[in-house]
mmCIF file of C-alpha atoms in Angstrom:
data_model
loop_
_atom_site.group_PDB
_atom_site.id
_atom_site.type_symbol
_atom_site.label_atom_id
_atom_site.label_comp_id
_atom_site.label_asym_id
_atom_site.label_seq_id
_atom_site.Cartn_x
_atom_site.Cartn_y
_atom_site.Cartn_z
ATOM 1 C CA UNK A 9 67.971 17.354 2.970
ATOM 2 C CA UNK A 10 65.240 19.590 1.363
ATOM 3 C CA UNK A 11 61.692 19.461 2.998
ATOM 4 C CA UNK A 12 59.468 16.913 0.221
ATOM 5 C CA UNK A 13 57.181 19.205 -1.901
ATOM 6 C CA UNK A 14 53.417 19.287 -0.671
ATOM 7 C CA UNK A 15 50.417 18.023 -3.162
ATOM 8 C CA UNK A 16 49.114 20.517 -4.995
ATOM 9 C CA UNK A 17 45.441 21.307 -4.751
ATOM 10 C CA UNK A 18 42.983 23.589 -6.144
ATOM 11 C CA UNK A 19 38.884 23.207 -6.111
ATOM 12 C CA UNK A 20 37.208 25.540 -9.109
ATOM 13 C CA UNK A 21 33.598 26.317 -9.341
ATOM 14 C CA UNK A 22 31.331 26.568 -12.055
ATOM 15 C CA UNK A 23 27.728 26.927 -12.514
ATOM 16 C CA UNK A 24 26.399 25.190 -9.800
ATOM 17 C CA UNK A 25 25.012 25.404 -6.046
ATOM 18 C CA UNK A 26 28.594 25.178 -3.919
ATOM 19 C CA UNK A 27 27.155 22.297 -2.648
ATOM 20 C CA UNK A 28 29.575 20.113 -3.553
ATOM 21 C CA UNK A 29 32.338 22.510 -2.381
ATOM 22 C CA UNK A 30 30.901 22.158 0.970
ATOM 23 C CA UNK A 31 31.383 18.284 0.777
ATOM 24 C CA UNK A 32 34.500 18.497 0.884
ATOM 25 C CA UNK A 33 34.388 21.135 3.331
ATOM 26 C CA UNK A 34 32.269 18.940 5.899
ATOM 27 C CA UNK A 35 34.919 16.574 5.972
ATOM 28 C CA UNK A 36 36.370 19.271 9.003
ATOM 29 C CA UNK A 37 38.882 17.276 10.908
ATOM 30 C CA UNK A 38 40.065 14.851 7.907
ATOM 31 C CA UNK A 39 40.665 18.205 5.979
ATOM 32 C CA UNK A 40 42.298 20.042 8.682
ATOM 33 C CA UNK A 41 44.923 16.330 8.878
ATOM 34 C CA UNK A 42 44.868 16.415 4.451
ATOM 35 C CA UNK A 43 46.155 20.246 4.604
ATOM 36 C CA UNK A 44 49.433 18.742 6.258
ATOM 37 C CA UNK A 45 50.026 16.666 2.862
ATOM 38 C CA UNK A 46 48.595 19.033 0.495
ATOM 39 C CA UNK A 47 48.797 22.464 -0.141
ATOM 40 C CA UNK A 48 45.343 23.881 -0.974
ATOM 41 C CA UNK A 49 46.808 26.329 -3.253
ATOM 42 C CA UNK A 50 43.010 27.859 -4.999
ATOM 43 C CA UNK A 51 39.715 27.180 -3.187
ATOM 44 C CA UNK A 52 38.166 30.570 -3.310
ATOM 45 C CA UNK A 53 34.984 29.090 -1.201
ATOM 46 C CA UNK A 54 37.584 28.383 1.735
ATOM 47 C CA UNK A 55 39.622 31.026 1.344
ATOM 48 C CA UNK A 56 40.896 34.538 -0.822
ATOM 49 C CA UNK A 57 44.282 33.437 -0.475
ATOM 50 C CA UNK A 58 45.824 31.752 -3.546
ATOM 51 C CA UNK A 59 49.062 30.123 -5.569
ATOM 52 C CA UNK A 60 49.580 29.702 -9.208
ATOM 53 C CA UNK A 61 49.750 26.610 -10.515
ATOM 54 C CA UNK A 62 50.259 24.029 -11.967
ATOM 55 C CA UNK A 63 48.149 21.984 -9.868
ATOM 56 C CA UNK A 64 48.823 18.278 -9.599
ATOM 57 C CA UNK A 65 44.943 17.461 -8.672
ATOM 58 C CA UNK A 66 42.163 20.197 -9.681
ATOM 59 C CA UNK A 67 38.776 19.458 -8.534
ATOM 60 C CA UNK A 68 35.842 20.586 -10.888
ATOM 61 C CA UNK A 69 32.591 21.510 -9.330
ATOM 62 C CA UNK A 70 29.722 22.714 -11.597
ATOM 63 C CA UNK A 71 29.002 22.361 -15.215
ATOM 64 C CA UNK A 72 29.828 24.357 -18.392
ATOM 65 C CA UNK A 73 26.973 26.743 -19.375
ATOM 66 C CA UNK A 74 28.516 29.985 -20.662
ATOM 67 C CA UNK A 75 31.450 30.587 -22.957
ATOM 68 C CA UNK A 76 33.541 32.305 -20.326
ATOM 69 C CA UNK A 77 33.177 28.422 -18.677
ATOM 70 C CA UNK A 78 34.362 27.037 -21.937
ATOM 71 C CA UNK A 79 37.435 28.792 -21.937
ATOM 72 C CA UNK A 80 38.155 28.680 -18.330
ATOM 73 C CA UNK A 81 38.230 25.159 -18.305
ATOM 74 C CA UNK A 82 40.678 24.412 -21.156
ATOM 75 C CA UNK A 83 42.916 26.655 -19.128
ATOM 76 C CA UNK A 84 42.317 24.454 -15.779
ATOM 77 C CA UNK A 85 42.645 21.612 -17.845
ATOM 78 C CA UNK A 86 46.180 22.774 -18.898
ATOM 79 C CA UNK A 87 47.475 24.185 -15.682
ATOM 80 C CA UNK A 88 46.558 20.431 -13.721
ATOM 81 C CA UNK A 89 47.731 17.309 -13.889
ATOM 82 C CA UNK A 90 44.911 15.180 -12.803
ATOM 83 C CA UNK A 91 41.129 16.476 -13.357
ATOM 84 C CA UNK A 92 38.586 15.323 -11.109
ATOM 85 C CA UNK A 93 34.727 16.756 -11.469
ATOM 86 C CA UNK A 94 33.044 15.753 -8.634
ATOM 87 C CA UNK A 95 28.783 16.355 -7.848
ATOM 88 C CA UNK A 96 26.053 16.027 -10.405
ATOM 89 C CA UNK A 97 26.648 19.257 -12.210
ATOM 90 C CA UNK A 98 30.134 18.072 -13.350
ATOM 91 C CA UNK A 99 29.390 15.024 -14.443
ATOM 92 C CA UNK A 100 26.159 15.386 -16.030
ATOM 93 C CA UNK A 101 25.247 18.354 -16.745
ATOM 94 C CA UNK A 102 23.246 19.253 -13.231
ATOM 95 C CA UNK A 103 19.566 20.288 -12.530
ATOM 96 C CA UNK A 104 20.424 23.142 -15.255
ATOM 97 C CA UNK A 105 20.448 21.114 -17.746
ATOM 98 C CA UNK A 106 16.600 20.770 -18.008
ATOM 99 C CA UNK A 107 17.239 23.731 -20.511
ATOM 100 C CA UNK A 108 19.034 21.156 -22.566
ATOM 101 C CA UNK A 109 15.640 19.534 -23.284
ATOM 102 C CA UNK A 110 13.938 23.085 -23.950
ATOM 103 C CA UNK A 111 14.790 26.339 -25.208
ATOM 104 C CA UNK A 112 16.624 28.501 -23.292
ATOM 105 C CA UNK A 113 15.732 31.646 -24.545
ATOM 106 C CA UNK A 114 12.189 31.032 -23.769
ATOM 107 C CA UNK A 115 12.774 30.029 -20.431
ATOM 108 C CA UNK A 116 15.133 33.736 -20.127
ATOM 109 C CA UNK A 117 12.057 35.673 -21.031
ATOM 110 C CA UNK A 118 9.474 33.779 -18.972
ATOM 111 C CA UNK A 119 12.414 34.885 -16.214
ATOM 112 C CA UNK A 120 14.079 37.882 -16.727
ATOM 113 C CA UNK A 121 12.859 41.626 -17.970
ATOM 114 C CA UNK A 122 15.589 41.264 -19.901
ATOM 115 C CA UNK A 123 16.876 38.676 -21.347
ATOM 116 C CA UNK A 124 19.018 40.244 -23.792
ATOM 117 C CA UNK A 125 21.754 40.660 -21.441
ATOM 118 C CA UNK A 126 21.428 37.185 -20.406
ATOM 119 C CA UNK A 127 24.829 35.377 -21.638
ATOM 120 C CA UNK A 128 24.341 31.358 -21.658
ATOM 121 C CA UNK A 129 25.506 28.917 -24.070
ATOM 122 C CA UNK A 130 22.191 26.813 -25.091
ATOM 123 C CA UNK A 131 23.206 23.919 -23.064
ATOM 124 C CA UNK A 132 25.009 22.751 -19.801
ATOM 125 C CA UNK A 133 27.247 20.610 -20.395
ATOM 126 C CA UNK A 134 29.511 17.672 -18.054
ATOM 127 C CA UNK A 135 33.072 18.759 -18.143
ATOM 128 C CA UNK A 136 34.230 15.217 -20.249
ATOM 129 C CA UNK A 137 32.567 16.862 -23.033
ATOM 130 C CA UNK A 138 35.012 19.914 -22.909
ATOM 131 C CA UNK A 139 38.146 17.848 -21.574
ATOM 132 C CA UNK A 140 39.829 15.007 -20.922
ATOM 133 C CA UNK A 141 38.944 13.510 -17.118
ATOM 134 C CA UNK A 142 41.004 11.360 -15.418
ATOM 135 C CA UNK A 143 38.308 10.515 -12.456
ATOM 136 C CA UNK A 144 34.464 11.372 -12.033
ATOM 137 C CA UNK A 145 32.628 11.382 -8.517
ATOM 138 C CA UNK A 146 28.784 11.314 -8.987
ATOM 139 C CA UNK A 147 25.830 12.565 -6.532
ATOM 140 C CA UNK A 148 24.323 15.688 -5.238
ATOM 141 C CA UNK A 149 26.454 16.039 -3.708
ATOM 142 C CA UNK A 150 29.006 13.690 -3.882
ATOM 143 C CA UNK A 151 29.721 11.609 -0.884
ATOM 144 C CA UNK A 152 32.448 13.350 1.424
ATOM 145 C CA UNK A 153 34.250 10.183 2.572
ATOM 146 C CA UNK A 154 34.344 9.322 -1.590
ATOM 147 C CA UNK A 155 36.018 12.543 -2.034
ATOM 148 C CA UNK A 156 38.708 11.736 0.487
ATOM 149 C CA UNK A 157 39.366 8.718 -0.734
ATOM 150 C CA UNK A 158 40.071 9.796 -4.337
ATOM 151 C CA UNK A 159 42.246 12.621 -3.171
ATOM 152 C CA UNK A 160 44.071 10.518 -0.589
ATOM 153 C CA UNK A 161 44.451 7.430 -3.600
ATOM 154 C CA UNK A 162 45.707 10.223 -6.059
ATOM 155 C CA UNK A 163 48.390 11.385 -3.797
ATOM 156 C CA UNK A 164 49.555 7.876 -3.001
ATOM 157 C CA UNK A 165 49.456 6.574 -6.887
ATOM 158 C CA UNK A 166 46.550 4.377 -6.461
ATOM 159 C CA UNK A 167 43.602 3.949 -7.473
ATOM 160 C CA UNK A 168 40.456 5.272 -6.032
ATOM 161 C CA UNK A 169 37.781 2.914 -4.987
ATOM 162 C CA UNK A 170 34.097 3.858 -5.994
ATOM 163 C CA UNK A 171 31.338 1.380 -6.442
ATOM 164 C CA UNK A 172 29.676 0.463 -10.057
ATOM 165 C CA UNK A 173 26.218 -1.133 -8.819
ATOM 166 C CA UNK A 174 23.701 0.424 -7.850
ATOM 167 C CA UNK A 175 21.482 1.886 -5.003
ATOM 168 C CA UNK A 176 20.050 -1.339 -4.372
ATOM 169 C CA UNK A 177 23.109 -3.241 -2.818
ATOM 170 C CA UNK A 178 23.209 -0.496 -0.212
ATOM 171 C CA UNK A 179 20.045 -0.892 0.628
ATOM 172 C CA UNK A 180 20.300 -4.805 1.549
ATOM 173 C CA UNK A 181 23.809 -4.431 2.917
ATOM 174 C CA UNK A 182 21.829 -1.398 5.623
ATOM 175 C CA UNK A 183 19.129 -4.476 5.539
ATOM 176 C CA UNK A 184 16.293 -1.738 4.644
ATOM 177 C CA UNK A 185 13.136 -3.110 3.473
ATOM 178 C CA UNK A 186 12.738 -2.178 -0.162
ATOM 179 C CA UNK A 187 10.449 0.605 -0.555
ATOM 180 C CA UNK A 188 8.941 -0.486 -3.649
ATOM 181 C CA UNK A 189 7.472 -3.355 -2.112
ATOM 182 C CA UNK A 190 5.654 -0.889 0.016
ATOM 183 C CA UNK A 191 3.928 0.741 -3.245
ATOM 184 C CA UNK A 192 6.799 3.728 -3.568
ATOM 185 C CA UNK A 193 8.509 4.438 -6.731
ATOM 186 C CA UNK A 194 12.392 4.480 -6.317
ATOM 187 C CA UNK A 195 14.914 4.888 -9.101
ATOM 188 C CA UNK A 196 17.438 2.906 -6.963
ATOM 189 C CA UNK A 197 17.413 0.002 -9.164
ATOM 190 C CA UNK A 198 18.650 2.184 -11.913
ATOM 191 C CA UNK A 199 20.836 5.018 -9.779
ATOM 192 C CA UNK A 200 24.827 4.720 -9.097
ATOM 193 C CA UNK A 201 25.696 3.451 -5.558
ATOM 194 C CA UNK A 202 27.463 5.913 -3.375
ATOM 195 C CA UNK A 203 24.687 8.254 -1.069
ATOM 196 C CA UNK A 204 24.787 4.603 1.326
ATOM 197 C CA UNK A 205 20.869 4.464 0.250
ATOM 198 C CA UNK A 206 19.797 7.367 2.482
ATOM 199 C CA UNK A 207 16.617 7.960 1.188
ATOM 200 C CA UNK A 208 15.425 4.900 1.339
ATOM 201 C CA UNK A 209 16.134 4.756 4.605
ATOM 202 C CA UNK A 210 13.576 6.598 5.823
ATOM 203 C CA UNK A 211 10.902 5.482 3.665
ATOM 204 C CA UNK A 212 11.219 7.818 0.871
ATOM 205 C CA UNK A 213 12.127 6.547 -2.866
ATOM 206 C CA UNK A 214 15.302 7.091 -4.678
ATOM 207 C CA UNK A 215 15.713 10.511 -6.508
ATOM 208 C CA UNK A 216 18.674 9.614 -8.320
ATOM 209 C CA UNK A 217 20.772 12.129 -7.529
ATOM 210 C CA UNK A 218 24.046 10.076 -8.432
ATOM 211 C CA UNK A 219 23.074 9.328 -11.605
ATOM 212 C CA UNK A 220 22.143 6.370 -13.716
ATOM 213 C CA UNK A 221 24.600 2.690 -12.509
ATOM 214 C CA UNK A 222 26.512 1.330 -15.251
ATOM 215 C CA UNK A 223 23.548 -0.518 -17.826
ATOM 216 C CA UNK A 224 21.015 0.546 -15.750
ATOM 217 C CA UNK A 225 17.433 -1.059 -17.132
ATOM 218 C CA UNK A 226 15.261 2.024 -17.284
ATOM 219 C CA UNK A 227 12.594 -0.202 -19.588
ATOM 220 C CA UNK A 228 12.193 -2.313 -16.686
ATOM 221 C CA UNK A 229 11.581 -0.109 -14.012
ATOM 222 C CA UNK A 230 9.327 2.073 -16.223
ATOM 223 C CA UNK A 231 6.974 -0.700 -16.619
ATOM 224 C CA UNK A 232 6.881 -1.026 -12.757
ATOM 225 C CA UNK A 233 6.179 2.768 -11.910
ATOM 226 C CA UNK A 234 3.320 3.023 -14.704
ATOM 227 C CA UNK A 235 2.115 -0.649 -12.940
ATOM 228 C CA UNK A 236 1.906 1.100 -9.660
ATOM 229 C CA UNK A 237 -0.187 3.706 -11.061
ATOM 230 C CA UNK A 238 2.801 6.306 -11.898
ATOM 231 C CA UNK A 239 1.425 9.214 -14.938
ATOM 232 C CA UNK A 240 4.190 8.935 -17.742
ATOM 233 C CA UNK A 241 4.848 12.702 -17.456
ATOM 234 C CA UNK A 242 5.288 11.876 -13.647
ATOM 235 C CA UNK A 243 7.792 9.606 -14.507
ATOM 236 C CA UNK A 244 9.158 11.864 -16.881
ATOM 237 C CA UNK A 245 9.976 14.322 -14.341
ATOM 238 C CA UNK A 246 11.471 11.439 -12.274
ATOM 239 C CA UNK A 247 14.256 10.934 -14.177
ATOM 240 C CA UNK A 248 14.216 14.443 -15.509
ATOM 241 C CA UNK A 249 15.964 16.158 -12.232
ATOM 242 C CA UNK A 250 19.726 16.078 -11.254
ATOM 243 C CA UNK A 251 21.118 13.991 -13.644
ATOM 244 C CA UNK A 252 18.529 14.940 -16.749
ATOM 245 C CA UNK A 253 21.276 15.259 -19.038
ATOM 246 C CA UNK A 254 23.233 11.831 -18.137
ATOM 247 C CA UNK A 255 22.050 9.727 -21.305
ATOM 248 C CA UNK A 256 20.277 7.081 -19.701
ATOM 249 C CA UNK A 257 17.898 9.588 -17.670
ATOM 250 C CA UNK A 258 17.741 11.745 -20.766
ATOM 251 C CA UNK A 259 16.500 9.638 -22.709
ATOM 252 C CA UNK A 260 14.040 7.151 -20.102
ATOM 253 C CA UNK A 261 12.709 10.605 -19.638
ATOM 254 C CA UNK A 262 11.836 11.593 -23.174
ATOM 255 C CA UNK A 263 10.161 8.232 -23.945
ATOM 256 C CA UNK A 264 7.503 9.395 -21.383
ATOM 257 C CA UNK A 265 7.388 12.469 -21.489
ATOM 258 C CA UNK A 266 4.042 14.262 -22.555
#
C-alpha cells in the first residue's frame, strides 16, 4: 500500500519584521510533532532547503508594498490551495502603512540620500486586497497556539476556531481588573480577542495590535479617552500604529487627528 502523501506547507515573507515567522517558530516541540504530518516544503526563515509546489496551505506573512510583492503574490496565490495571512502586516496593512495616510515620497527624502532609487508602491496594502483569502489570523504577532490550530483544522477539513469579541472578554475570563477604571486608556474594548489580554495584565492599556473586533464602537471609546484627559492627536496616534490601515482604526484615527 503506498505511504499517504504529507500536507504541503510553505510560509512566504513579505514586507514585514519576521516576527510572525518566529510565531510559528516558537511553537518548538508542537512543530517538531506537525513536521511528521506536513512537509514544510518553502520556509526560507527555517531553512534554504526547498520543494516546488503546489502547496496545499501557504502562509502569508507581511504586506504588499512594492510591485515585485504584487506579482509575487498572484503567483503564491496560484501555486496554493488554501491562503492564510497571518500577523498585522497581512491583514492590515502593518505599522508601514502609516505612509498610507502620508506621502511616501516625502517620508523617502526626509530618510534616504537618495530616494530615487527607492522602489515602493504608494501604499501597503493587506493581502485580501490583492487575492482571494480563505483564512486571516490577526495580532503582532499572531498568537502561536492560533496558528496551530488553523494549520492543524486545515489539514483535518475543519474549521479553525478564532474568537470574534474582543479584548475585553479575556480580560474578565483572566479576572484582571479593568485598567480603565484605574484612569488608563486601553483600546481593548474596540481590539480583536486573541493576545489572552496580556497587556492588560500587567497594568498597561491595550495597543491594539490585533486589530479592530468585529463593529467595534470607536465613537464610544473616543469620548472616554478625551474624558480622561487624552489630546485628540494622542488618540490619533493610538489607533494610528499596527493596524492604521484596518478601516475602523483608519478612520477613528483621522477624525482626531490634528
Amino acid at each position: 500500500m503506498p505511504a499517504r502523501r504529507r500536507f504541503k506547507l510553505a510560509v512566504w515573507k513579505f514586507a514585514s519584521c519576521d516576527g510572525c515567522q518566529l510565531s510559528l517558530l516558537d511553537l518548538e516541540d508542537e512543530l517538531v510533532a506537525l513536521g511528521q504530518a506536513v512537509h514544510i516544503a518553502y520556509f526560507l526563515e527555517a531553512s534554504s532547503a526547498t520543494a516546488p509546489g503546489p502547496y496545499d496551505l501557504s502562509i502569508i506573512d507581511g504586506s504588499v508594498t512594492t510591485a515585485a510583492d504584487r506579482a509575487r503574490i498572484l503567483e503564491v496565490r496560484r501555486r496554493s490551495r488554501v491562503l492564510m495571512p497571518i500577523g498585522a502586516c497581512a491583514t492590515a496593512g502593518g505599522i508601514q502603512a502609516l505612509r498610507n495616510l502620508a506621502d511616501v515620497g516625502e517620508y523617502a527624502a526626509r530618510v534616504y540620500p537618495r530616494p530615487g532609487l527607492i522602489d515602493a508602491l504608494p501604499t501597503s496594502t493587506p493581502m485580501r486586497d490583492h487575492v482571494p483569502v480563505d483564512l486571516e489570523l490577526r495580532g503582532c504577532p499572531p498568537n502561536k497556539h492560533q496558528v496551530l490550530d488553523a494549520i492543524c483544522a486545515i489539514i483535518a477539513g475543519r474549521v479553525p476556531v478564532a474568537p470574534t469579541c474582543s479584548v475585553c472578554v479575556e480580560c474578565k475570563l483572566r479576572l484582571t481588573v479593568c485598567v480603565m477604571v484605574t484612569g488608563t486608556p486601553c483600546l481593548g474594548p474596540v481590539t480583536h480577542a486573541g493576545c489572552g489580554a496580556l497587556c492588560p495584565s500587567y497594568a498597561r492599556g491595550c495597543y491594539g495590535c490585533f486589530g479592530p473586533m468585529e463593529t467595534p464602537n470607536t465613537d464610544s471609546l473616543s469620548r472616554a479617552f478625551l474624558a480622561a484627559g487624552v489630546a485628540p492627536r494622542d488618540l490619533a496616534r493610538r489607533y494610528h500604529t499596527f493596524c492604521c490601515n484596518a478601516p475602523a482604526f483608519r478612520e477613528a484615527g483621522r477624525r482626531h487627528a490634528r
